[in-house]
Amino acid sequence: MSLSLLIFILIAIATLGSAAVALALKNIIRAALLLVVSWIGIASFYLWADAQFVAFAQVLVYVGAISMIVLFGVVLTRRAPVSVVDTTVTPSMRAVAGVASAGLVALAVVWGILGTELPQTSSRAAAPVVDMRAIGLELMGQYAAAILIVGALLTVALLGSVVVASHEEKLMKNEE
Amino acid sequence: MNPFTATIWFESFARRAESLPVRIHDWILGLLPAWPWLHWLVTALLAIVVILTFYGLFFAMITVTERKGLGRFQNRPGPNRTGPCGLLQPFADAIKAICKEDIVPATADKVLHFIAPCATVFFGLLTLAIIPAGPYFTALNLDAGVLYFFAAGAASELAIFMAGWSSHNKYSLISSMRALAQLISFELPLLLISVSVVMAAGTLSLPGIVAGQSSWTLGGIIPQWNILTPWGIFAFIILFIAALAETNRCPFDLPEGESEIIAGHLTEYSGFKYALFFMGEYFGMLALSGLAITLFFGGWNAPCEFLQFIPSYIWFPVKLFMMMCLFIWIRATLLRLRIDQLMRFAWKLLVPLSLVNLVVVAFWMRTGDWAGPLQLVRWAGAFALEFVPFLLIGRHMSKGLGPRKYKYAQ
């Protein structure tokens, strides 16, 4: 077994393990923090695959920003600092939901694999040289429209959230 | 010895001094058997040891500089009992911190309470690894260096949250949320300013940005650093203000303003864990100062061409020390802001101005071939493009702020 494969297996165990423990934990803050560990695992998988840009972007967006949204959401909505998740969902319903969502993900993955044209020969093609410059030029050239659309979408979402928040404040003032 | 041979001897001496670290590295590797993995391991370990020693000692010296400097600013001597001129004070402080009792609240989340200070120092060290301190002192030379810096820095916010939440103290939690709000708000101008430098340099790699500033004009006196362009001055000021806020320094030290809210998210910490937070904060300051030096002050380069005989690994610490003195000077001079003033300042002034800065950089890059009198137009245009929005936004923000009216406290 090569060193590279061993590292991959370790990363996979860390990522999946922390995600599994996060799902099993009752303490929701610890679960959220373990989810962050899982995201770091995914980032290290990207690093393992030699995709620096994606790895750092993953850390910046998920570990830096999304984790904050999750934690702020938890802290602002839960009453007690240590609270146990109390759901009215029965274990059987949870099992059904879990199997259904896992099945959907599996379906998407299998569909993706079947749809990919794999190379017929066993000879290895030379690894493409991907430097930051090439990624930047691609993003500003071929995929410029996609980037603009994503940016506009996020801006609209941000403005929408501001409008929603300020509306609530007005309501509260009226109630007073 | 005639002058000519003296010059040659002098130049070779300078070159030898410059390549000293790489020769020490080769000498250590030469002592070991020629296994590639061992060489890789020893190189990595050497980098870690150098980073830990250099920044650790620098941190110690900065604490004593700060205490003595603040003492001088306030017309008192400062620490002067331990060692010559009080220089051994940080080591006494370290022994004191280790010996203190470590108190953990009974209802605290013990695991997270322990992880939080460790994470602060860990991520601080991770960011320090990318700072290029010299051509042979770049521990990590990544193509996406700027991105790495901010990715490693983003995780320090998690440590603050962990500290506030795990203490099981509502005041700790509230003030950690306040600290997070401050950090998130000021991260935006910091990132936008870095983007404008990246745009000017055309690369995300930090040694690449330094290499772009390693030439001189006017006969080798004026360096071509980014700070000496109209957009660079504004960008540096914005970056420096954001760095002050990111590291909880005065005048933005309200997350742990001692006189108001005890110590914020650090209230329940004591002994060595508190010292670790302190250390992590200083590592953050050193990292941001290193970033500012890399982006605006030509990194390890000498300010004048004839000063190049002094090796690069002297220039970088000198610049770092001067940046830290700037931090200390500001701490001794300015008053603390209020939290609403702080947020307003970030979102209404710094973010728009850093966006304006991006436009000015684009203008500056587009007009690179203007010569003669047009060059004057280029400077004046860039300056006006920066200054007029600042003036307009500043006037707009301070409108109606006359003498203060006490609405509720009469």
Coordinates of C-alpha atoms in Angstrom, one line a residue:
Chain A
M1 CA 0.0 0.0 0.0
S2 CA 1.4 3.3 -1.0
L3 CA 1.8 6.2 1.4
S4 CA -0.6 8.3 -0.7
L5 CA -3.3 5.7 -0.3
L6 CA -2.7 5.5 3.4
I7 CA -3.0 9.2 3.8
F8 CA -6.2 9.2 1.8
I9 CA -7.7 6.4 4.0
L10 CA -6.8 8.4 7.2
I11 CA -8.4 11.6 5.8
A12 CA -11.5 9.7 4.9
I13 CA -11.8 8.1 8.3
A14 CA -11.3 11.4 10.0
T15 CA -13.9 13.1 7.8
L16 CA -16.5 10.5 8.0
G17 CA -15.9 9.6 11.6
S18 CA -16.3 13.2 12.8
A19 CA -19.4 13.6 10.8
A20 CA -20.9 10.4 12.2
V21 CA -20.0 11.4 15.8
A22 CA -21.5 14.9 15.1
L23 CA -24.8 13.2 14.1
A24 CA -24.8 11.0 17.1
L25 CA -24.0 13.7 19.7
K26 CA -26.8 15.2 21.8
N27 CA -24.8 18.4 22.6
I28 CA -25.5 20.6 19.6
I29 CA -22.6 23.0 19.9
R30 CA -20.1 20.1 20.1
A31 CA -21.9 18.6 17.1
A32 CA -21.4 21.8 15.1
L33 CA -17.8 22.0 16.1
L34 CA -17.3 18.4 15.0
L35 CA -18.9 19.3 11.7
V36 CA -16.2 21.9 11.3
V37 CA -13.6 19.1 11.8
S38 CA -15.3 17.2 9.1
W39 CA -15.1 20.2 6.7
I40 CA -11.4 20.5 7.5
G41 CA -11.1 16.8 6.5
I42 CA -12.7 17.6 3.2
A43 CA -10.3 20.5 2.7
S44 CA -7.3 18.2 3.5
F45 CA -8.7 15.8 0.9
Y46 CA -8.5 18.6 -1.7
L47 CA -4.9 19.3 -0.5
W48 CA -4.2 15.6 -0.9
A49 CA -5.5 15.8 -4.5
D50 CA -3.2 18.8 -5.1
A51 CA -6.0 21.3 -5.4
Q52 CA -4.6 24.1 -3.2
F53 CA -7.0 26.8 -4.4
V54 CA -10.2 24.7 -3.7
A55 CA -8.8 23.5 -0.3
F56 CA -8.1 27.0 1.0
A57 CA -11.4 28.3 -0.4
Q58 CA -13.1 25.4 1.4
V59 CA -11.5 26.4 4.7
L60 CA -12.2 30.1 4.2
V61 CA -15.8 29.6 3.3
Y62 CA -16.8 26.6 5.5
V63 CA -14.5 26.8 8.5
G64 CA -14.5 30.6 8.5
A65 CA -18.0 31.7 7.5
I66 CA -20.5 28.9 7.4
S67 CA -19.4 27.6 10.8
M68 CA -20.0 31.1 12.2
I69 CA -23.5 31.1 10.7
V70 CA -24.3 27.7 12.2
L71 CA -22.9 28.6 15.7
F72 CA -24.6 32.0 15.7
G73 CA -27.8 30.3 14.7
V74 CA -27.6 27.7 17.5
V75 CA -26.7 30.3 20.1
L76 CA -29.4 32.8 19.1
T77 CA -32.2 30.2 18.9
R78 CA -31.5 27.9 21.9
R79 CA -32.4 29.0 25.3
A80 CA -30.0 27.2 27.5
P81 CA -26.3 27.1 26.6
V82 CA -26.2 23.3 26.9
S83 CA -29.5 22.0 25.6
V84 CA -30.4 18.6 24.4
V85 CA -32.1 18.4 21.0
D86 CA -35.7 17.4 21.7
T87 CA -37.4 16.2 18.5
T88 CA -40.9 14.8 18.2
V89 CA -39.7 12.6 15.3
T90 CA -39.8 8.9 16.1
P91 CA -36.7 6.7 15.5
S92 CA -38.4 4.9 12.6
M93 CA -39.2 8.2 10.8
R94 CA -35.6 9.3 11.3
A95 CA -34.4 6.0 9.9
V96 CA -36.7 6.4 6.8
A97 CA -35.5 9.9 6.3
G98 CA -31.9 8.9 6.6
V99 CA -32.2 6.0 4.2
A100 CA -34.1 8.2 1.7
S101 CA -31.5 11.0 1.7
A102 CA -28.6 8.6 1.6
G103 CA -30.3 6.8 -1.3
L104 CA -30.8 10.1 -3.2
V105 CA -27.1 11.0 -2.7
A106 CA -26.0 7.5 -3.8
L107 CA -28.3 7.8 -6.9
A108 CA -26.6 11.1 -7.8
V109 CA -23.2 9.7 -7.3
V110 CA -23.9 6.5 -9.4
W111 CA -25.5 8.6 -12.1
G112 CA -22.4 10.8 -12.2
I113 CA -20.0 7.8 -12.4
L114 CA -22.1 6.1 -15.1
G115 CA -22.3 9.3 -17.1
T116 CA -18.5 9.9 -17.0
E117 CA -16.5 8.7 -20.0
L118 CA -13.5 7.0 -18.6
P119 CA -10.3 6.6 -20.6
Q120 CA -10.1 3.2 -22.3
T121 CA -6.4 2.8 -22.1
S122 CA -4.6 2.0 -18.9
S123 CA -1.7 4.4 -19.6
R124 CA -1.6 7.4 -17.4
A125 CA -2.0 10.8 -19.0
A126 CA 0.3 13.6 -17.8
A127 CA -1.1 15.5 -14.8
P128 CA -2.4 18.9 -15.9
V129 CA -0.4 21.8 -14.6
V130 CA -2.9 24.0 -12.7
D131 CA -1.5 27.2 -11.3
M132 CA -3.4 30.0 -9.8
R133 CA -2.9 32.1 -12.9
A134 CA -4.7 29.6 -15.1
I135 CA -7.6 29.3 -12.6
G136 CA -7.9 33.1 -12.5
L137 CA -7.9 33.4 -16.3
E138 CA -10.5 30.6 -16.7
L139 CA -12.7 32.3 -14.1
M140 CA -12.5 35.6 -15.7
G141 CA -12.9 34.3 -19.3
Q142 CA -15.0 31.2 -19.9
Y143 CA -16.8 31.2 -16.6
A144 CA -17.2 34.9 -16.1
A145 CA -20.9 34.7 -16.5
A146 CA -21.3 32.0 -13.9
I147 CA -19.2 34.0 -11.4
L148 CA -21.3 37.1 -12.0
I149 CA -24.6 35.2 -11.6
V150 CA -23.4 33.6 -8.3
G151 CA -22.3 37.1 -7.1
A152 CA -25.6 38.7 -8.0
L153 CA -27.5 35.8 -6.3
L154 CA -25.5 36.1 -3.1
T155 CA -25.9 39.9 -3.1
V156 CA -29.7 39.5 -3.5
A157 CA -29.8 37.0 -0.6
L158 CA -27.8 39.4 1.6
L159 CA -30.0 42.4 0.7
G160 CA -33.1 40.2 1.3
S161 CA -31.9 39.2 4.7
V162 CA -31.3 42.8 5.7
V163 CA -34.8 43.7 4.5
V164 CA -36.3 40.9 6.5
A165 CA -34.3 41.8 9.6
S166 CA -35.2 45.5 9.5
H167 CA -38.9 44.7 8.9
E168 CA -38.9 42.7 12.1
E169 CA -37.4 45.5 14.0
K170 CA -40.2 47.8 12.8
L171 CA -42.8 45.3 13.9
M172 CA -41.3 45.2 17.3
K173 CA -41.4 49.0 17.6
N174 CA -45.0 49.0 16.6
E175 CA -45.9 46.5 19.3
E176 CA -44.3 48.6 21.9
Chain B
M1 CA 44.5 46.5 0.0
N2 CA 43.4 48.7 -2.8
P3 CA 39.8 50.0 -3.0
F4 CA 38.8 47.6 -5.9
T5 CA 39.7 44.4 -4.0
A6 CA 38.1 45.9 -0.9
T7 CA 34.8 46.2 -2.8
I8 CA 35.1 42.7 -4.1
W9 CA 35.8 41.3 -0.7
F10 CA 32.9 43.4 0.7
E11 CA 30.5 42.0 -1.9
S12 CA 31.5 38.4 -1.4
F13 CA 31.1 39.0 2.4
A14 CA 27.6 40.3 1.8
R15 CA 26.7 37.3 -0.4
R16 CA 28.1 34.9 2.2
A17 CA 26.1 36.6 5.0
E18 CA 23.0 36.4 2.9
S19 CA 23.3 32.7 2.1
L20 CA 24.3 31.8 5.7
P21 CA 21.0 30.1 6.6
V22 CA 21.0 27.9 3.5
R23 CA 24.6 26.9 4.2
I24 CA 23.8 25.9 7.8
H25 CA 20.8 23.9 6.5
D26 CA 23.0 22.1 4.0
W27 CA 25.7 21.5 6.7
I28 CA 23.1 19.9 9.0
L29 CA 21.7 17.7 6.1
G30 CA 25.3 16.7 5.2
L31 CA 25.7 15.2 8.7
L32 CA 22.8 12.8 8.1
P33 CA 22.6 9.7 5.9
A34 CA 21.3 10.5 2.4
W35 CA 17.7 9.2 2.7
P36 CA 15.3 11.5 1.0
W37 CA 12.5 11.1 3.5
L38 CA 14.9 11.9 6.4
H39 CA 16.1 15.1 4.6
W40 CA 12.4 16.1 4.0
L41 CA 11.7 15.5 7.7
V42 CA 14.7 17.4 8.9
T43 CA 14.0 20.3 6.6
A44 CA 10.4 20.5 7.9
L45 CA 11.6 20.2 11.5
L46 CA 14.2 22.9 11.0
A47 CA 11.5 25.2 9.7
I48 CA 9.3 24.5 12.7
V49 CA 12.1 25.1 15.1
V50 CA 13.2 28.3 13.5
I51 CA 9.6 29.7 13.5
L52 CA 9.0 28.7 17.1
T53 CA 12.2 30.1 18.3
F54 CA 12.2 33.3 16.3
Y55 CA 8.6 34.3 16.9
G56 CA 8.6 33.0 20.4
L57 CA 11.6 35.2 21.4
F58 CA 10.2 38.1 19.3
F59 CA 6.9 37.8 21.3
A60 CA 8.8 37.9 24.6
M61 CA 10.8 40.9 23.5
I62 CA 7.7 42.7 22.3
T63 CA 5.9 42.2 25.6
V64 CA 8.8 43.8 27.4
T65 CA 9.0 46.6 24.8
E66 CA 5.3 47.2 25.1
R67 CA 5.4 47.4 28.9
K68 CA 8.5 49.7 29.0
G69 CA 7.2 51.8 26.1
L70 CA 3.8 52.3 27.7
G71 CA 5.6 53.2 30.9
R72 CA 7.5 55.9 29.1
F73 CA 4.4 57.2 27.4
Q74 CA 2.7 57.4 30.8
N75 CA 5.8 59.0 32.4
R76 CA 6.8 56.1 34.6
P77 CA 9.8 53.8 34.3
G78 CA 8.1 50.5 33.5
P79 CA 9.5 47.1 34.5
N80 CA 13.1 47.6 35.5
R81 CA 14.0 45.0 38.2
T82 CA 14.4 41.7 36.4
G83 CA 17.7 41.5 34.6
P84 CA 19.5 44.4 32.9
C85 CA 16.9 47.2 32.2
G86 CA 14.1 44.7 33.0
L87 CA 14.8 42.7 29.9
L88 CA 14.2 39.4 31.6
Q89 CA 10.7 40.4 32.6
P90 CA 8.9 38.2 30.0
F91 CA 10.7 35.1 31.3
A92 CA 9.6 36.0 34.9
D93 CA 6.1 36.5 33.5
A94 CA 6.2 33.0 31.8
I95 CA 7.3 31.3 35.1
K96 CA 4.6 33.2 37.0
A97 CA 1.9 32.1 34.4
I98 CA 3.0 28.4 34.6
C99 CA 3.0 28.4 38.4
K100 CA -0.4 29.9 38.7
E101 CA -3.4 27.7 39.6
D102 CA -5.4 26.6 36.6
I103 CA -9.1 27.1 37.5
V104 CA -11.7 25.5 35.4
P105 CA -15.4 26.3 36.2
A106 CA -17.3 23.3 37.6
T107 CA -20.0 23.5 34.9
A108 CA -17.6 24.3 32.0
D109 CA -17.3 22.1 28.9
K110 CA -13.8 20.8 30.0
V111 CA -12.7 19.6 26.5
L112 CA -13.5 22.8 24.7
H113 CA -12.2 24.9 27.5
F114 CA -8.9 23.2 27.0
I115 CA -8.9 23.2 23.2
A116 CA -9.7 26.9 22.8
P117 CA -6.3 28.4 24.0
C118 CA -4.4 25.7 22.2
A119 CA -6.3 26.4 19.0
T120 CA -5.5 30.1 19.2
V121 CA -1.8 29.5 19.4
F122 CA -1.9 26.8 16.8
F123 CA -3.7 28.8 14.1
G124 CA -1.5 31.8 15.0
L125 CA 1.6 29.7 14.2
L126 CA 0.0 28.4 11.1
T127 CA -0.4 31.9 9.7
L128 CA 3.2 32.8 10.7
A129 CA 4.5 29.9 8.6
I130 CA 3.5 31.6 5.3
I131 CA 5.1 35.0 6.0
P132 CA 8.3 35.2 3.9
A133 CA 11.0 36.5 6.2
G134 CA 13.8 36.2 3.6
P135 CA 14.6 34.4 0.4
Y136 CA 15.8 31.5 2.5
F137 CA 13.4 32.0 5.3
T138 CA 10.1 31.1 3.6
A139 CA 8.8 28.1 5.4
L140 CA 5.8 27.6 3.1
N141 CA 6.0 28.9 -0.5
L142 CA 2.5 28.3 -1.8
D143 CA 1.0 29.5 -5.1
A144 CA -2.1 30.6 -3.2
G145 CA -0.3 32.2 -0.2
V146 CA -2.6 35.0 0.5
L147 CA -5.6 32.6 0.5
Y148 CA -3.7 30.3 2.9
F149 CA -3.1 33.3 5.2
F150 CA -6.8 34.1 5.5
A151 CA -7.9 30.5 5.6
A152 CA -5.6 29.8 8.6
G153 CA -6.7 33.1 10.2
A154 CA -10.4 32.3 9.8
A155 CA -10.1 29.4 12.2
S156 CA -9.0 31.6 15.1
E157 CA -12.6 32.9 15.3
L158 CA -13.7 29.4 16.2
A159 CA -11.3 29.5 19.2
I160 CA -12.9 32.7 20.5
F161 CA -16.3 31.1 20.2
M162 CA -15.1 28.0 22.0
A163 CA -13.6 30.0 24.8
G164 CA -16.8 32.0 25.3
W165 CA -19.2 29.1 25.1
S166 CA -17.2 26.5 27.0
S167 CA -16.8 28.8 30.1
H168 CA -20.5 28.4 30.9
N169 CA -20.8 32.0 31.8
K170 CA -23.3 34.2 30.0
Y171 CA -21.0 37.2 30.1
S172 CA -18.3 35.2 28.5
L173 CA -20.7 34.0 25.8
I174 CA -22.1 37.5 25.1
S175 CA -18.7 39.1 24.8
S176 CA -17.4 36.3 22.6
M177 CA -20.3 37.0 20.3
R178 CA -19.4 40.7 20.3
A179 CA -15.8 39.8 19.6
L180 CA -16.9 37.6 16.7
A181 CA -19.0 40.4 15.3
Q182 CA -16.0 42.7 15.4
L183 CA -13.7 40.1 13.8
I184 CA -16.1 39.3 11.0
S185 CA -16.8 42.9 10.2
F186 CA -13.1 43.9 10.0
E187 CA -12.1 40.8 8.0
L188 CA -13.9 42.2 5.0
P189 CA -11.8 45.4 4.5
L190 CA -8.7 43.3 5.3
L191 CA -9.5 40.8 2.5
L192 CA -10.5 43.5 0.0
I193 CA -7.2 45.4 0.6
S194 CA -5.3 42.2 0.1
V195 CA -7.2 41.7 -3.2
S196 CA -6.1 45.1 -4.4
V197 CA -2.5 44.3 -3.8
V198 CA -2.9 40.9 -5.4
M199 CA -4.4 42.7 -8.4
A200 CA -1.4 45.0 -8.6
A201 CA 1.1 42.2 -8.2
G202 CA -0.7 39.7 -10.5
T203 CA 0.1 36.9 -8.1
L204 CA -1.3 35.3 -4.9
S205 CA 2.0 34.0 -3.8
L206 CA 3.6 36.1 -1.0
P207 CA 7.3 35.8 -2.2
G208 CA 6.0 36.7 -5.6
I209 CA 4.5 39.9 -4.2
V210 CA 7.8 40.7 -2.5
A211 CA 9.7 40.0 -5.7
G212 CA 7.5 42.6 -7.5
Q213 CA 8.7 45.3 -5.1
S214 CA 12.4 44.5 -5.1
S215 CA 13.7 47.3 -7.4
W216 CA 14.7 50.9 -6.8
T217 CA 14.3 54.1 -8.7
L218 CA 16.1 57.4 -8.7
G219 CA 19.6 55.9 -8.5
G220 CA 18.8 53.2 -5.9
I221 CA 17.4 55.5 -3.2
I222 CA 13.7 55.2 -3.6
P223 CA 12.3 51.7 -3.3
Q224 CA 9.5 50.6 -5.5
W225 CA 7.3 49.5 -2.6
N226 CA 3.5 49.6 -2.8
I227 CA 3.4 52.0 0.1
L228 CA 4.9 54.7 -2.2
T229 CA 2.0 54.8 -4.6
P230 CA -1.2 56.8 -4.0
W231 CA -3.3 53.7 -3.7
G232 CA -0.7 52.0 -1.5
I233 CA -0.8 54.7 1.2
F234 CA -4.6 54.5 1.5
A235 CA -4.6 50.7 1.3
F236 CA -2.0 50.5 4.1
I237 CA -3.9 52.8 6.4
I238 CA -7.1 50.8 5.9
L239 CA -5.3 47.5 6.3
F240 CA -3.6 48.7 9.5
I241 CA -6.9 49.9 11.0
A242 CA -8.4 46.5 10.2
A243 CA -5.4 44.8 11.6
L244 CA -5.8 46.7 14.9
A245 CA -9.4 45.6 15.1
E246 CA -8.6 42.0 14.1
T247 CA -6.1 41.6 16.9
N248 CA -8.3 43.3 19.5
R249 CA -5.8 46.1 20.0
C250 CA -6.5 49.6 21.2
P251 CA -8.6 51.5 20.1
F252 CA -10.7 48.4 19.2
D253 CA -9.9 46.4 22.3
L254 CA -13.5 46.3 23.5
P255 CA -13.8 42.5 23.4
E256 CA -11.6 42.5 26.5
G257 CA -11.6 46.0 27.7
E258 CA -10.4 45.4 31.2
S259 CA -12.0 48.4 32.8
E260 CA -15.5 47.6 31.4
I261 CA -16.2 43.9 30.9
I262 CA -13.6 42.2 33.0
A263 CA -11.8 40.2 30.2
G264 CA -14.6 39.4 27.9
H265 CA -14.4 35.8 26.6
L266 CA -11.3 35.2 28.7
T267 CA -13.1 35.9 32.1
E268 CA -13.0 32.2 33.1
Y269 CA -9.4 31.6 32.1
S270 CA -6.5 31.7 34.4
G271 CA -2.8 30.7 34.6
F272 CA -1.1 29.3 31.6
K273 CA -4.3 29.1 29.5
Y274 CA -4.7 32.8 29.8
A275 CA -1.0 33.3 28.9
L276 CA -1.6 31.1 25.8
F277 CA -4.5 33.4 24.6
F278 CA -2.2 36.3 25.2
M279 CA 0.5 34.6 23.1
G280 CA -2.0 33.7 20.3
E281 CA -3.0 37.3 20.2
Y282 CA 0.5 38.5 19.8
F283 CA 1.2 35.8 17.2
G284 CA -1.8 37.2 15.3
M285 CA -0.4 40.7 15.5
L286 CA 3.0 39.5 14.3
A287 CA 1.3 37.7 11.4
L288 CA -0.7 40.7 10.3
S289 CA 2.3 42.9 10.6
G290 CA 4.3 40.5 8.5
L291 CA 1.5 40.5 6.0
A292 CA 1.5 44.3 5.9
I293 CA 5.3 44.3 5.5
T294 CA 5.0 41.8 2.7
L295 CA 2.2 43.6 0.9
F296 CA 3.4 47.2 1.3
F297 CA 6.9 47.5 2.6
G298 CA 8.8 45.3 0.2
G299 CA 9.1 42.3 2.5
W300 CA 12.7 41.4 3.2
N301 CA 14.1 44.0 0.8
A302 CA 16.4 46.8 1.8
P303 CA 15.0 50.4 1.5
C304 CA 18.0 51.6 -0.5
E305 CA 20.1 49.7 -3.0
F306 CA 23.5 50.4 -1.3
L307 CA 22.1 49.0 2.0
Q308 CA 21.8 45.6 0.4
F309 CA 24.9 44.3 2.1
I310 CA 22.9 43.9 5.3
P311 CA 21.3 40.5 4.9
S312 CA 17.6 40.1 4.3
Y313 CA 17.0 38.3 7.6
I314 CA 18.0 41.4 9.4
W315 CA 15.7 43.7 7.4
F316 CA 12.6 41.7 8.0
P317 CA 12.8 41.7 11.9
V318 CA 13.7 45.4 11.9
K319 CA 10.6 46.2 9.9
L320 CA 8.5 43.8 12.0
F321 CA 9.8 45.6 15.2
M322 CA 8.9 49.0 13.8
M323 CA 5.4 47.8 12.9
M324 CA 5.0 46.5 16.5
C325 CA 6.2 49.8 17.8
L326 CA 3.4 51.5 15.8
F327 CA 0.9 49.2 17.4
I328 CA 2.2 50.1 20.9
W329 CA 2.3 53.8 20.0
I330 CA -1.4 53.7 19.0
R331 CA -2.3 51.8 22.1
A332 CA -0.7 54.5 24.2
T333 CA -2.4 57.3 22.3
L334 CA -6.0 56.6 21.4
L335 CA -9.2 56.0 23.4
R336 CA -11.4 53.0 23.1
L337 CA -14.4 53.1 20.7
R338 CA -18.0 52.0 21.5
I339 CA -19.3 48.9 19.8
D340 CA -21.9 50.7 17.6
Q341 CA -19.2 53.2 16.5
L342 CA -16.9 50.3 15.7
M343 CA -19.4 48.5 13.5
R344 CA -20.5 51.7 11.7
F345 CA -16.8 52.5 11.1
A346 CA -16.2 49.1 9.5
W347 CA -19.3 48.8 7.3
K348 CA -19.9 52.4 6.3
L349 CA -16.4 53.7 5.9
L350 CA -13.7 51.0 5.6
V351 CA -15.6 48.6 3.3
P352 CA -16.7 51.3 0.7
L353 CA -13.2 52.8 0.8
S354 CA -11.5 49.4 0.2
L355 CA -13.9 48.9 -2.8
V356 CA -12.9 52.3 -4.1
N357 CA -9.3 51.3 -3.6
L358 CA -9.8 48.4 -6.0
V359 CA -11.0 50.8 -8.7
V360 CA -8.0 53.0 -8.1
V361 CA -5.6 50.1 -8.4
A362 CA -7.2 49.2 -11.7
F363 CA -6.7 52.8 -12.9
W364 CA -3.1 52.8 -11.7
M365 CA -2.4 49.5 -13.5
R366 CA -4.1 50.8 -16.7
T367 CA -2.1 54.0 -16.8
G368 CA 1.3 52.3 -16.2
D369 CA 2.7 53.6 -19.5
W370 CA 1.9 57.2 -19.0
A371 CA 5.1 59.3 -19.1
G372 CA 6.2 62.9 -18.7
P373 CA 3.6 65.3 -17.5
L374 CA 1.0 62.6 -17.8
Q375 CA 2.6 60.9 -14.9
L376 CA 1.7 63.9 -12.7
V377 CA -1.9 63.5 -14.0
R378 CA -1.7 59.8 -13.1
W379 CA -0.6 60.6 -9.5
A380 CA -3.1 63.4 -9.0
G381 CA -5.9 61.4 -10.6
A382 CA -5.3 58.3 -8.4
F383 CA -5.0 60.5 -5.3
A384 CA -8.2 62.3 -6.1
L385 CA -10.0 59.1 -6.8
E386 CA -9.1 57.9 -3.3
F387 CA -9.5 61.1 -1.4
V388 CA -12.8 62.5 -2.7
P389 CA -14.9 59.4 -1.7
F390 CA -13.2 59.4 1.7
L391 CA -14.1 63.0 2.2
L392 CA -17.7 62.5 1.0
I393 CA -18.3 59.4 3.1
G394 CA -16.6 61.0 6.1
R395 CA -18.6 64.2 5.9
H396 CA -21.8 62.2 5.4
M397 CA -21.1 60.0 8.4
S398 CA -20.2 62.8 10.8
K399 CA -23.2 64.9 9.7
G400 CA -25.3 65.9 12.7
L401 CA -22.7 64.8 15.1
G402 CA -22.2 68.0 17.0
P403 CA -22.0 68.4 20.7
R404 CA -23.4 65.3 22.3
K405 CA -27.0 65.3 23.6
Y406 CA -27.8 63.0 26.5
K407 CA -31.3 61.8 25.5
Y408 CA -31.9 59.2 28.2
A409 CA -29.5 60.2 31.0
Q410 CA -30.9 63.6 31.9

